Short mmCIF file of C-alpha atoms in Angstrom, two decimals:
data_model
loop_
_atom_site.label_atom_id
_atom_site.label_comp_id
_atom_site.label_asym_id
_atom_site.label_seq_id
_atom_site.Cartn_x
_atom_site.Cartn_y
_atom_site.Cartn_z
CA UNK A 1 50.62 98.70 105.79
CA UNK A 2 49.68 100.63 108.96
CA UNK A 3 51.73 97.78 111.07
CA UNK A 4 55.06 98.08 108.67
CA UNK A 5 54.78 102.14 109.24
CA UNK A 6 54.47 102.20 113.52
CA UNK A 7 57.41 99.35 113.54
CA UNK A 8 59.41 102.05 111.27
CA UNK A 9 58.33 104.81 113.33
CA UNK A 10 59.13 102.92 116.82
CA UNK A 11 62.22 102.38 115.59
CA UNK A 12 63.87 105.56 114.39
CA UNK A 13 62.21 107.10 117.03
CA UNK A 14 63.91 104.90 120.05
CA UNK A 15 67.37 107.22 118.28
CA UNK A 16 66.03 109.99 119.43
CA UNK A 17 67.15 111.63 122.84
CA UNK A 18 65.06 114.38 124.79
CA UNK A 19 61.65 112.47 123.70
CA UNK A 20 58.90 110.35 125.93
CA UNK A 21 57.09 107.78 124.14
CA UNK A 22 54.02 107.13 126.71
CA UNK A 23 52.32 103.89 124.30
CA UNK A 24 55.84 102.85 123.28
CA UNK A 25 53.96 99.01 123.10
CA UNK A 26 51.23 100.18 120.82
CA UNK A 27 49.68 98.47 118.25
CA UNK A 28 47.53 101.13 116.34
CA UNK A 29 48.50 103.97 114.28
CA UNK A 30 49.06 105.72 117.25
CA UNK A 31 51.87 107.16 118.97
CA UNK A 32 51.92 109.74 122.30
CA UNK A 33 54.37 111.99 123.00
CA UNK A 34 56.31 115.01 124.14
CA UNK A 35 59.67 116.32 123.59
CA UNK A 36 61.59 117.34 126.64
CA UNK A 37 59.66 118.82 128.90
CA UNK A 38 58.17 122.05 126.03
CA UNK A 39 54.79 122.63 126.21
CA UNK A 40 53.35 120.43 123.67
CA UNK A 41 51.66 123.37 121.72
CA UNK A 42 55.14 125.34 121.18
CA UNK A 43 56.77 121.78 119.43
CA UNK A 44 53.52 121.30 117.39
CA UNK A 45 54.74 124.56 115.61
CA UNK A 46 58.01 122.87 114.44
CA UNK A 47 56.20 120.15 112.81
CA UNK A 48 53.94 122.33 111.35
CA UNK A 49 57.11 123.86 109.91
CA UNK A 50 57.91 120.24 108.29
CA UNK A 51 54.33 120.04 106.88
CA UNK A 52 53.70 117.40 109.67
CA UNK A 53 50.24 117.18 110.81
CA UNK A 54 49.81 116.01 114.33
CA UNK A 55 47.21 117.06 117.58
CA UNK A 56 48.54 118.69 120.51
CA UNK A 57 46.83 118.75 123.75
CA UNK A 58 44.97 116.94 126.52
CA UNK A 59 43.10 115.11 123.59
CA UNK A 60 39.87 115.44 126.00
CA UNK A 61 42.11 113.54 128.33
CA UNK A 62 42.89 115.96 131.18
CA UNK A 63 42.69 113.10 133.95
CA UNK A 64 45.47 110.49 131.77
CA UNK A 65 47.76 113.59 130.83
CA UNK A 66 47.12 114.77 134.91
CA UNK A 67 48.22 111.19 136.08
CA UNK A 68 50.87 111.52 133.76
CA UNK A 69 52.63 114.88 135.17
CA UNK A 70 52.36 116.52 131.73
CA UNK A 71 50.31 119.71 130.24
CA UNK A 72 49.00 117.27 127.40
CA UNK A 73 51.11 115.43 124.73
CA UNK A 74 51.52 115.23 120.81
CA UNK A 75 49.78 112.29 119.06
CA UNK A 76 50.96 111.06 115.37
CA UNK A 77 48.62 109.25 113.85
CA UNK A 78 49.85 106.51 111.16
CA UNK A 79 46.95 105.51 108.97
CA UNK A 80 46.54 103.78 105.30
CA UNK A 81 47.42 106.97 103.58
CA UNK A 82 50.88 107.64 104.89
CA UNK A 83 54.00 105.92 103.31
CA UNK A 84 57.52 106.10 104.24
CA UNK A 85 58.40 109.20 103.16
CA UNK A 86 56.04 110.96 105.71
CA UNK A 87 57.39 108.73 108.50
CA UNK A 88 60.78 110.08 107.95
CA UNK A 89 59.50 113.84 107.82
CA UNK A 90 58.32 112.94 110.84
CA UNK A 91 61.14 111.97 112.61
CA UNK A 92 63.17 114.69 111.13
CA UNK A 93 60.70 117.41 112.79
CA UNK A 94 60.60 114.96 115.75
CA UNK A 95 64.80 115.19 115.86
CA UNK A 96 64.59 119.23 115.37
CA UNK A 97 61.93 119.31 117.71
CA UNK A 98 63.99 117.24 120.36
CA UNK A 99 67.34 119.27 119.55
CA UNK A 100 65.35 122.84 119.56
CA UNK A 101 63.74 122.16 123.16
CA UNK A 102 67.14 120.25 124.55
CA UNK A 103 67.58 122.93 126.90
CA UNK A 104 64.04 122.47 128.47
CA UNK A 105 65.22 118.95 129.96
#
């Protein structure tokens, strides 16, 4: 169930412009990002605003996000509870998100 969810996430979200998948080969419920180059804390709010629960931060990872040139990153975790209607709230707040923060490219 877990599997069928990422490959539907992966997959709408390669549609979306202005994000950076940094585990785009992962094979947990678990997908890293950021949207343009917004502070991951300020886009957490939008997907609060979709009832979308993800972490923002360094994810007690300051030496990774460091060696990846970013404050921290968003992490969506896809787990046995979800289904496919929370995947696509998610990439709706993901494509606000994205479209909000274009100008931050």
């Amino acid at each position: 169930h877990e599997q069928e969810l990422l490959r539907y996430a992966k997959e709408k979200l390669k549609d979306i412009e202005g994000i950076t998948i940094y585990n785009k080969d992962t094979e947990t419920g678990i997908i890293s990002f950021n949207v343009n180059k917004a502070h991951p804390h300020d886009v957490a709010t939008i997907f609060d605003e979709h009832e979308v629960c993800l972490r923002a931060g360094h994810h007690c990872a300051q030496l990774i996000t460091k060696w990846l040139g970013c404050t921290g990153t968003l992490r969506a975790t896809i787990y046995l509870y979800n289904d496919y209607e929370d995947i696509d709230r998610f990439i709706d707040a993901t494509k606000e998100a994205a479209e909000y923060f274009k100008e931050w490219l």
